[in-house]
Amino acid sequence: GAVVSQHPSWVICKSGTSVKIECRSLDFQATTMFWYRQFPKQSLMLMATSNEGSKATYEQGVEKDKFLINHASLTLSTLTVTSAHPEDSSFYICSAPNSGRRSYEQYFGPGTRLTVT
Amino acid sequence: QKEVEQDPGPLSVPEGAIVSLNCTYSNSAFQYFMWYRQYSRKGPELLMYTYSSGNKEDGRFTAQVDKSSKYISLFIRDSQPSDSATYLCAMSVSSNNDMRFGAGTRLTVKP
Protein backbone atom coordinates (compact mmCIF):
# COMPACT_ATOMS: atom_id res chain seq x y z
CA GLY A 1 0.00 0.00 0.00
CA ALA A 2 0.88 3.66 -0.22
CA VAL A 3 3.41 4.91 2.30
CA VAL A 4 3.65 8.29 3.94
CA SER A 5 6.70 9.15 6.03
CA GLN A 6 7.34 11.90 8.54
CA HIS A 7 10.57 13.34 9.82
CA PRO A 8 11.53 13.67 12.56
CA SER A 9 9.57 11.10 14.54
CA TRP A 10 10.13 13.06 17.70
CA VAL A 11 11.70 16.37 18.56
CA ILE A 12 12.38 18.34 21.71
CA CYS A 13 12.94 22.06 21.40
CA LYS A 14 13.20 25.07 23.63
CA SER A 15 10.44 27.62 23.94
CA GLY A 16 10.76 30.37 21.35
CA THR A 17 12.51 28.29 18.71
CA SER A 18 11.06 27.01 15.44
CA VAL A 19 10.65 23.41 14.39
CA LYS A 20 10.13 22.00 10.91
CA ILE A 21 8.30 18.72 10.31
CA GLU A 22 8.41 16.99 6.94
CA CYS A 23 5.72 14.82 5.39
CA ARG A 24 6.58 12.76 2.32
CA SER A 25 4.54 10.50 0.11
CA LEU A 26 7.02 7.80 -0.84
CA ASP A 27 5.38 5.95 -3.71
CA PHE A 28 2.67 8.25 -4.99
CA GLN A 29 2.13 11.89 -5.76
CA ALA A 30 -0.04 13.99 -3.52
CA THR A 31 -1.24 17.39 -4.64
CA THR A 32 -3.01 17.66 -1.31
CA MET A 33 -1.79 16.74 2.14
CA PHE A 34 -3.44 17.27 5.50
CA TRP A 35 -1.96 18.17 8.85
CA TYR A 36 -3.55 17.03 12.10
CA ARG A 37 -2.74 17.59 15.72
CA GLN A 38 -3.55 15.09 18.43
CA PHE A 39 -3.32 15.82 22.14
CA PRO A 40 -3.12 12.91 24.62
CA LYS A 41 -6.35 10.95 24.83
CA GLN A 42 -8.00 13.33 22.40
CA SER A 43 -9.17 13.20 18.84
CA LEU A 44 -7.23 14.10 15.73
CA MET A 45 -7.96 17.71 14.89
CA LEU A 46 -7.50 18.89 11.33
CA MET A 47 -5.20 21.90 11.33
CA ALA A 48 -4.79 22.70 7.67
CA THR A 49 -4.92 21.45 4.12
CA SER A 50 -1.68 21.73 2.21
CA ASN A 51 -1.97 22.32 -1.52
CA GLU A 52 0.95 21.88 -3.91
CA GLY A 53 1.75 25.14 -5.63
CA SER A 54 -0.71 27.27 -3.69
CA LYS A 55 -1.44 28.54 -0.21
CA ALA A 56 -2.55 26.21 2.52
CA THR A 57 -6.08 26.34 3.86
CA TYR A 58 -6.27 26.62 7.64
CA GLU A 59 -9.05 25.48 9.93
CA GLN A 60 -10.79 28.00 12.11
CA GLY A 61 -8.74 28.84 15.18
CA VAL A 62 -5.40 27.72 13.71
CA GLU A 63 -2.89 30.55 13.42
CA LYS A 64 -1.46 30.55 9.91
CA ASP A 65 1.47 32.73 10.95
CA LYS A 66 2.43 30.29 13.67
CA PHE A 67 2.00 27.08 11.71
CA LEU A 68 3.65 27.67 8.37
CA ILE A 69 2.90 25.13 5.68
CA ASN A 70 4.82 24.73 2.46
CA HIS A 71 3.89 22.17 -0.16
CA ALA A 72 6.95 22.49 -2.36
CA SER A 73 6.52 19.41 -4.51
CA LEU A 74 4.08 16.61 -5.27
CA THR A 75 5.69 14.43 -2.62
CA LEU A 76 6.66 16.84 0.16
CA SER A 77 4.81 19.10 2.55
CA THR A 78 6.41 20.79 5.53
CA LEU A 79 4.89 22.19 8.71
CA THR A 80 6.97 24.74 10.62
CA VAL A 81 5.94 25.56 14.16
CA THR A 82 7.31 29.05 14.72
CA SER A 83 8.16 30.48 18.14
CA ALA A 84 7.08 27.25 19.76
CA HIS A 85 5.61 27.28 23.25
CA PRO A 86 4.93 24.43 25.68
CA GLU A 87 1.25 24.42 24.73
CA ASP A 88 2.30 23.48 21.19
CA SER A 89 3.59 20.17 22.52
CA SER A 90 1.52 17.56 20.73
CA PHE A 91 1.52 14.70 18.25
CA TYR A 92 1.46 16.05 14.69
CA ILE A 93 0.28 13.70 11.96
CA CYS A 94 0.09 14.26 8.23
CA SER A 95 -1.98 12.35 5.72
CA ALA A 96 -2.28 12.21 1.98
CA PRO A 97 -5.07 10.89 -0.22
CA ASN A 98 -4.21 8.44 -2.94
CA SER A 99 -5.15 8.94 -6.56
CA GLY A 100 -8.75 8.08 -5.75
CA ARG A 101 -8.95 11.23 -3.65
CA ARG A 102 -11.76 9.90 -1.51
CA SER A 103 -11.65 10.79 2.13
CA TYR A 104 -11.36 7.24 3.36
CA GLU A 105 -8.43 6.52 1.06
CA GLN A 106 -6.03 8.65 3.01
CA TYR A 107 -2.71 7.33 4.17
CA PHE A 108 -1.38 8.63 7.44
CA GLY A 109 2.21 9.22 8.37
CA PRO A 110 3.60 7.75 11.60
CA GLY A 111 3.39 11.11 13.37
CA THR A 112 5.87 13.49 14.96
CA ARG A 113 5.89 14.00 18.69
CA LEU A 114 6.86 17.56 19.56
CA THR A 115 7.85 18.50 23.08
CA VAL A 116 8.53 22.15 23.82
CA THR A 117 10.40 22.82 27.05
CA GLN B 1 -21.79 19.47 21.65
CA LYS B 2 -18.99 17.79 19.72
CA GLU B 3 -19.71 16.76 16.16
CA VAL B 4 -18.51 13.23 16.85
CA GLU B 5 -18.75 11.58 20.25
CA GLN B 6 -16.81 8.48 21.17
CA ASP B 7 -16.29 6.96 24.60
CA PRO B 8 -12.51 6.98 25.18
CA GLY B 9 -12.69 3.94 27.44
CA PRO B 10 -10.42 2.28 28.32
CA LEU B 11 -12.06 -0.99 27.38
CA SER B 12 -10.54 -4.28 28.51
CA VAL B 13 -11.80 -7.67 27.32
CA PRO B 14 -10.53 -11.26 27.46
CA GLU B 15 -9.18 -12.90 24.35
CA GLY B 16 -11.94 -14.32 22.18
CA ALA B 17 -14.59 -11.84 23.31
CA ILE B 18 -16.78 -9.85 20.96
CA VAL B 19 -15.95 -6.17 21.11
CA SER B 20 -18.43 -3.42 20.34
CA LEU B 21 -17.18 0.09 19.67
CA ASN B 22 -19.55 2.96 19.00
CA CYS B 23 -19.76 6.58 17.93
CA THR B 24 -22.58 9.06 17.73
CA TYR B 25 -22.65 12.18 15.66
CA SER B 26 -24.71 15.29 15.24
CA ASN B 27 -24.18 16.30 11.61
CA SER B 28 -26.81 14.55 9.50
CA ALA B 29 -24.89 15.48 6.35
CA PHE B 30 -22.14 12.94 7.06
CA GLN B 31 -22.10 10.32 4.32
CA TYR B 32 -18.75 8.56 4.69
CA PHE B 33 -17.96 6.64 7.84
CA MET B 34 -14.56 5.20 8.65
CA TRP B 35 -12.89 3.25 11.40
CA TYR B 36 -9.17 3.63 12.00
CA ARG B 37 -6.84 1.67 14.25
CA GLN B 38 -3.98 3.48 15.88
CA TYR B 39 -1.18 1.80 17.76
CA SER B 40 0.74 3.76 20.35
CA ARG B 41 2.91 6.50 18.82
CA LYS B 42 1.88 5.53 15.30
CA GLY B 43 -0.36 7.10 12.67
CA PRO B 44 -3.89 5.76 12.17
CA GLU B 45 -4.48 3.00 9.65
CA LEU B 46 -7.78 2.52 7.88
CA LEU B 47 -9.72 -0.56 8.97
CA MET B 48 -13.05 -0.14 7.27
CA TYR B 49 -15.23 2.42 5.58
CA THR B 50 -18.93 2.56 4.83
CA TYR B 51 -20.84 4.87 2.58
CA SER B 52 -24.26 5.89 3.88
CA SER B 53 -26.25 3.38 5.96
CA GLY B 54 -25.80 -0.35 6.17
CA ASN B 55 -23.43 -3.06 7.27
CA LYS B 56 -20.05 -4.09 5.99
CA GLU B 57 -18.07 -7.15 6.99
CA ASP B 58 -14.38 -7.85 6.57
CA GLY B 59 -13.06 -10.93 8.29
CA ARG B 60 -13.52 -10.53 12.04
CA PHE B 61 -14.63 -6.91 11.67
CA THR B 62 -18.15 -5.64 11.01
CA ALA B 63 -19.07 -1.99 10.59
CA GLN B 64 -22.64 -0.78 10.98
CA VAL B 65 -24.11 2.62 10.21
CA ASP B 66 -27.54 3.74 11.35
CA LYS B 67 -28.06 7.20 9.91
CA SER B 68 -31.54 7.54 11.36
CA SER B 69 -30.04 7.30 14.85
CA LYS B 70 -26.75 8.98 13.90
CA TYR B 71 -24.95 5.99 15.36
CA ILE B 72 -22.14 3.85 14.02
CA SER B 73 -20.57 0.69 15.39
CA LEU B 74 -17.57 -1.51 14.88
CA PHE B 75 -17.72 -5.12 16.04
CA ILE B 76 -14.66 -7.28 16.47
CA ARG B 77 -15.27 -11.00 16.74
CA ASP B 78 -12.84 -13.47 18.35
CA SER B 79 -10.73 -10.59 19.61
CA GLN B 80 -6.98 -11.14 19.80
CA PRO B 81 -4.26 -9.48 21.89
CA SER B 82 -2.95 -8.00 18.65
CA ASP B 83 -6.22 -6.06 18.38
CA SER B 84 -5.15 -4.00 21.39
CA ALA B 85 -4.99 -0.44 20.10
CA THR B 86 -6.96 2.78 19.97
CA TYR B 87 -9.89 2.72 17.57
CA LEU B 88 -10.98 5.99 16.01
CA CYS B 89 -14.19 6.60 14.18
CA ALA B 90 -14.16 9.26 11.48
CA MET B 91 -16.75 10.67 9.16
CA SER B 92 -17.07 13.18 6.38
CA VAL B 93 -19.69 14.91 4.32
CA SER B 94 -18.08 14.55 0.93
CA SER B 95 -15.48 12.46 -0.80
CA ASN B 96 -12.77 15.07 -0.32
CA ASN B 97 -11.21 15.50 3.08
CA ASP B 98 -12.82 17.33 5.95
CA MET B 99 -12.93 14.21 8.14
CA ARG B 100 -14.07 14.61 11.73
CA PHE B 101 -12.66 12.17 14.21
CA GLY B 102 -13.95 10.74 17.44
CA ALA B 103 -11.71 10.84 20.49
CA GLY B 104 -10.76 7.19 20.06
CA THR B 105 -11.46 4.18 22.29
CA ARG B 106 -8.47 2.48 23.84
CA LEU B 107 -8.96 -1.30 23.69
CA THR B 108 -6.94 -3.92 25.51
CA VAL B 109 -7.47 -7.61 24.75
CA LYS B 110 -6.00 -9.74 27.51
CA PRO B 111 -4.63 -13.23 26.71
Coordinates of C-alpha atoms in Angstrom, one line a residue:
Chain A
G1 CA 0.0 0.0 0.0
A2 CA 0.9 3.7 -0.2
V3 CA 3.4 4.9 2.3
V4 CA 3.7 8.3 3.9
S5 CA 6.7 9.2 6.0
Q6 CA 7.3 11.9 8.5
H7 CA 10.6 13.3 9.8
P8 CA 11.5 13.7 12.6
S9 CA 9.6 11.1 14.5
W10 CA 10.1 13.1 17.7
V11 CA 11.7 16.4 18.6
I12 CA 12.4 18.3 21.7
C13 CA 12.9 22.1 21.4
K14 CA 13.2 25.1 23.6
S15 CA 10.4 27.6 23.9
G16 CA 10.8 30.4 21.3
T17 CA 12.5 28.3 18.7
S18 CA 11.1 27.0 15.4
V19 CA 10.7 23.4 14.4
K20 CA 10.1 22.0 10.9
I21 CA 8.3 18.7 10.3
E22 CA 8.4 17.0 6.9
C23 CA 5.7 14.8 5.4
R24 CA 6.6 12.8 2.3
S25 CA 4.5 10.5 0.1
L26 CA 7.0 7.8 -0.8
D27 CA 5.4 6.0 -3.7
F28 CA 2.7 8.3 -5.0
Q29 CA 2.1 11.9 -5.8
A30 CA 0.0 14.0 -3.5
T31 CA -1.2 17.4 -4.6
T32 CA -3.0 17.7 -1.3
M33 CA -1.8 16.7 2.1
F34 CA -3.4 17.3 5.5
W35 CA -2.0 18.2 8.8
Y36 CA -3.6 17.0 12.1
R37 CA -2.7 17.6 15.7
Q38 CA -3.5 15.1 18.4
F39 CA -3.3 15.8 22.1
P40 CA -3.1 12.9 24.6
K41 CA -6.3 11.0 24.8
Q42 CA -8.0 13.3 22.4
S43 CA -9.2 13.2 18.8
L44 CA -7.2 14.1 15.7
M45 CA -8.0 17.7 14.9
L46 CA -7.5 18.9 11.3
M47 CA -5.2 21.9 11.3
A48 CA -4.8 22.7 7.7
T49 CA -4.9 21.4 4.1
S50 CA -1.7 21.7 2.2
N51 CA -2.0 22.3 -1.5
E52 CA 0.9 21.9 -3.9
G53 CA 1.8 25.1 -5.6
S54 CA -0.7 27.3 -3.7
K55 CA -1.4 28.5 -0.2
A56 CA -2.5 26.2 2.5
T57 CA -6.1 26.3 3.9
Y58 CA -6.3 26.6 7.6
E59 CA -9.1 25.5 9.9
Q60 CA -10.8 28.0 12.1
G61 CA -8.7 28.8 15.2
V62 CA -5.4 27.7 13.7
E63 CA -2.9 30.6 13.4
K64 CA -1.5 30.6 9.9
D65 CA 1.5 32.7 11.0
K66 CA 2.4 30.3 13.7
F67 CA 2.0 27.1 11.7
L68 CA 3.7 27.7 8.4
I69 CA 2.9 25.1 5.7
N70 CA 4.8 24.7 2.5
H71 CA 3.9 22.2 -0.2
A72 CA 7.0 22.5 -2.4
S73 CA 6.5 19.4 -4.5
L74 CA 4.1 16.6 -5.3
T75 CA 5.7 14.4 -2.6
L76 CA 6.7 16.8 0.2
S77 CA 4.8 19.1 2.6
T78 CA 6.4 20.8 5.5
L79 CA 4.9 22.2 8.7
T80 CA 7.0 24.7 10.6
V81 CA 5.9 25.6 14.2
T82 CA 7.3 29.1 14.7
S83 CA 8.2 30.5 18.1
A84 CA 7.1 27.3 19.8
H85 CA 5.6 27.3 23.3
P86 CA 4.9 24.4 25.7
E87 CA 1.2 24.4 24.7
D88 CA 2.3 23.5 21.2
S89 CA 3.6 20.2 22.5
S90 CA 1.5 17.6 20.7
F91 CA 1.5 14.7 18.3
Y92 CA 1.5 16.0 14.7
I93 CA 0.3 13.7 12.0
C94 CA 0.1 14.3 8.2
S95 CA -2.0 12.4 5.7
A96 CA -2.3 12.2 2.0
P97 CA -5.1 10.9 -0.2
N98 CA -4.2 8.4 -2.9
S99 CA -5.2 8.9 -6.6
G100 CA -8.8 8.1 -5.8
R101 CA -9.0 11.2 -3.6
R102 CA -11.8 9.9 -1.5
S103 CA -11.6 10.8 2.1
Y104 CA -11.4 7.2 3.4
E105 CA -8.4 6.5 1.1
Q106 CA -6.0 8.7 3.0
Y107 CA -2.7 7.3 4.2
F108 CA -1.4 8.6 7.4
G109 CA 2.2 9.2 8.4
P110 CA 3.6 7.7 11.6
G111 CA 3.4 11.1 13.4
T112 CA 5.9 13.5 15.0
R113 CA 5.9 14.0 18.7
L114 CA 6.9 17.6 19.6
T115 CA 7.9 18.5 23.1
V116 CA 8.5 22.1 23.8
T117 CA 10.4 22.8 27.0
Chain B
Q1 CA -21.8 19.5 21.7
K2 CA -19.0 17.8 19.7
E3 CA -19.7 16.8 16.2
V4 CA -18.5 13.2 16.9
E5 CA -18.7 11.6 20.3
Q6 CA -16.8 8.5 21.2
D7 CA -16.3 7.0 24.6
P8 CA -12.5 7.0 25.2
G9 CA -12.7 3.9 27.4
P10 CA -10.4 2.3 28.3
L11 CA -12.1 -1.0 27.4
S12 CA -10.5 -4.3 28.5
V13 CA -11.8 -7.7 27.3
P14 CA -10.5 -11.3 27.5
E15 CA -9.2 -12.9 24.3
G16 CA -11.9 -14.3 22.2
A17 CA -14.6 -11.8 23.3
I18 CA -16.8 -9.9 21.0
V19 CA -16.0 -6.2 21.1
S20 CA -18.4 -3.4 20.3
L21 CA -17.2 0.1 19.7
N22 CA -19.5 3.0 19.0
C23 CA -19.8 6.6 17.9
T24 CA -22.6 9.1 17.7
Y25 CA -22.6 12.2 15.7
S26 CA -24.7 15.3 15.2
N27 CA -24.2 16.3 11.6
S28 CA -26.8 14.5 9.5
A29 CA -24.9 15.5 6.4
F30 CA -22.1 12.9 7.1
Q31 CA -22.1 10.3 4.3
Y32 CA -18.7 8.6 4.7
F33 CA -18.0 6.6 7.8
M34 CA -14.6 5.2 8.6
W35 CA -12.9 3.2 11.4
Y36 CA -9.2 3.6 12.0
R37 CA -6.8 1.7 14.2
Q38 CA -4.0 3.5 15.9
Y39 CA -1.2 1.8 17.8
S40 CA 0.7 3.8 20.3
R41 CA 2.9 6.5 18.8
K42 CA 1.9 5.5 15.3
G43 CA -0.4 7.1 12.7
P44 CA -3.9 5.8 12.2
E45 CA -4.5 3.0 9.6
L46 CA -7.8 2.5 7.9
L47 CA -9.7 -0.6 9.0
M48 CA -13.1 -0.1 7.3
Y49 CA -15.2 2.4 5.6
T50 CA -18.9 2.6 4.8
Y51 CA -20.8 4.9 2.6
S52 CA -24.3 5.9 3.9
S53 CA -26.3 3.4 6.0
G54 CA -25.8 -0.4 6.2
N55 CA -23.4 -3.1 7.3
K56 CA -20.0 -4.1 6.0
E57 CA -18.1 -7.1 7.0
D58 CA -14.4 -7.8 6.6
G59 CA -13.1 -10.9 8.3
R60 CA -13.5 -10.5 12.0
F61 CA -14.6 -6.9 11.7
T62 CA -18.2 -5.6 11.0
A63 CA -19.1 -2.0 10.6
Q64 CA -22.6 -0.8 11.0
V65 CA -24.1 2.6 10.2
D66 CA -27.5 3.7 11.3
K67 CA -28.1 7.2 9.9
S68 CA -31.5 7.5 11.4
S69 CA -30.0 7.3 14.8
K70 CA -26.7 9.0 13.9
Y71 CA -24.9 6.0 15.4
I72 CA -22.1 3.8 14.0
S73 CA -20.6 0.7 15.4
L74 CA -17.6 -1.5 14.9
F75 CA -17.7 -5.1 16.0
I76 CA -14.7 -7.3 16.5
R77 CA -15.3 -11.0 16.7
D78 CA -12.8 -13.5 18.4
S79 CA -10.7 -10.6 19.6
Q80 CA -7.0 -11.1 19.8
P81 CA -4.3 -9.5 21.9
S82 CA -2.9 -8.0 18.7
D83 CA -6.2 -6.1 18.4
S84 CA -5.1 -4.0 21.4
A85 CA -5.0 -0.4 20.1
T86 CA -7.0 2.8 20.0
Y87 CA -9.9 2.7 17.6
L88 CA -11.0 6.0 16.0
C89 CA -14.2 6.6 14.2
A90 CA -14.2 9.3 11.5
M91 CA -16.7 10.7 9.2
S92 CA -17.1 13.2 6.4
V93 CA -19.7 14.9 4.3
S94 CA -18.1 14.6 0.9
S95 CA -15.5 12.5 -0.8
N96 CA -12.8 15.1 -0.3
N97 CA -11.2 15.5 3.1
D98 CA -12.8 17.3 6.0
M99 CA -12.9 14.2 8.1
R100 CA -14.1 14.6 11.7
F101 CA -12.7 12.2 14.2
G102 CA -14.0 10.7 17.4
A103 CA -11.7 10.8 20.5
G104 CA -10.8 7.2 20.1
T105 CA -11.5 4.2 22.3
R106 CA -8.5 2.5 23.8
L107 CA -9.0 -1.3 23.7
T108 CA -6.9 -3.9 25.5
V109 CA -7.5 -7.6 24.8
K110 CA -6.0 -9.7 27.5
P111 CA -4.6 -13.2 26.7

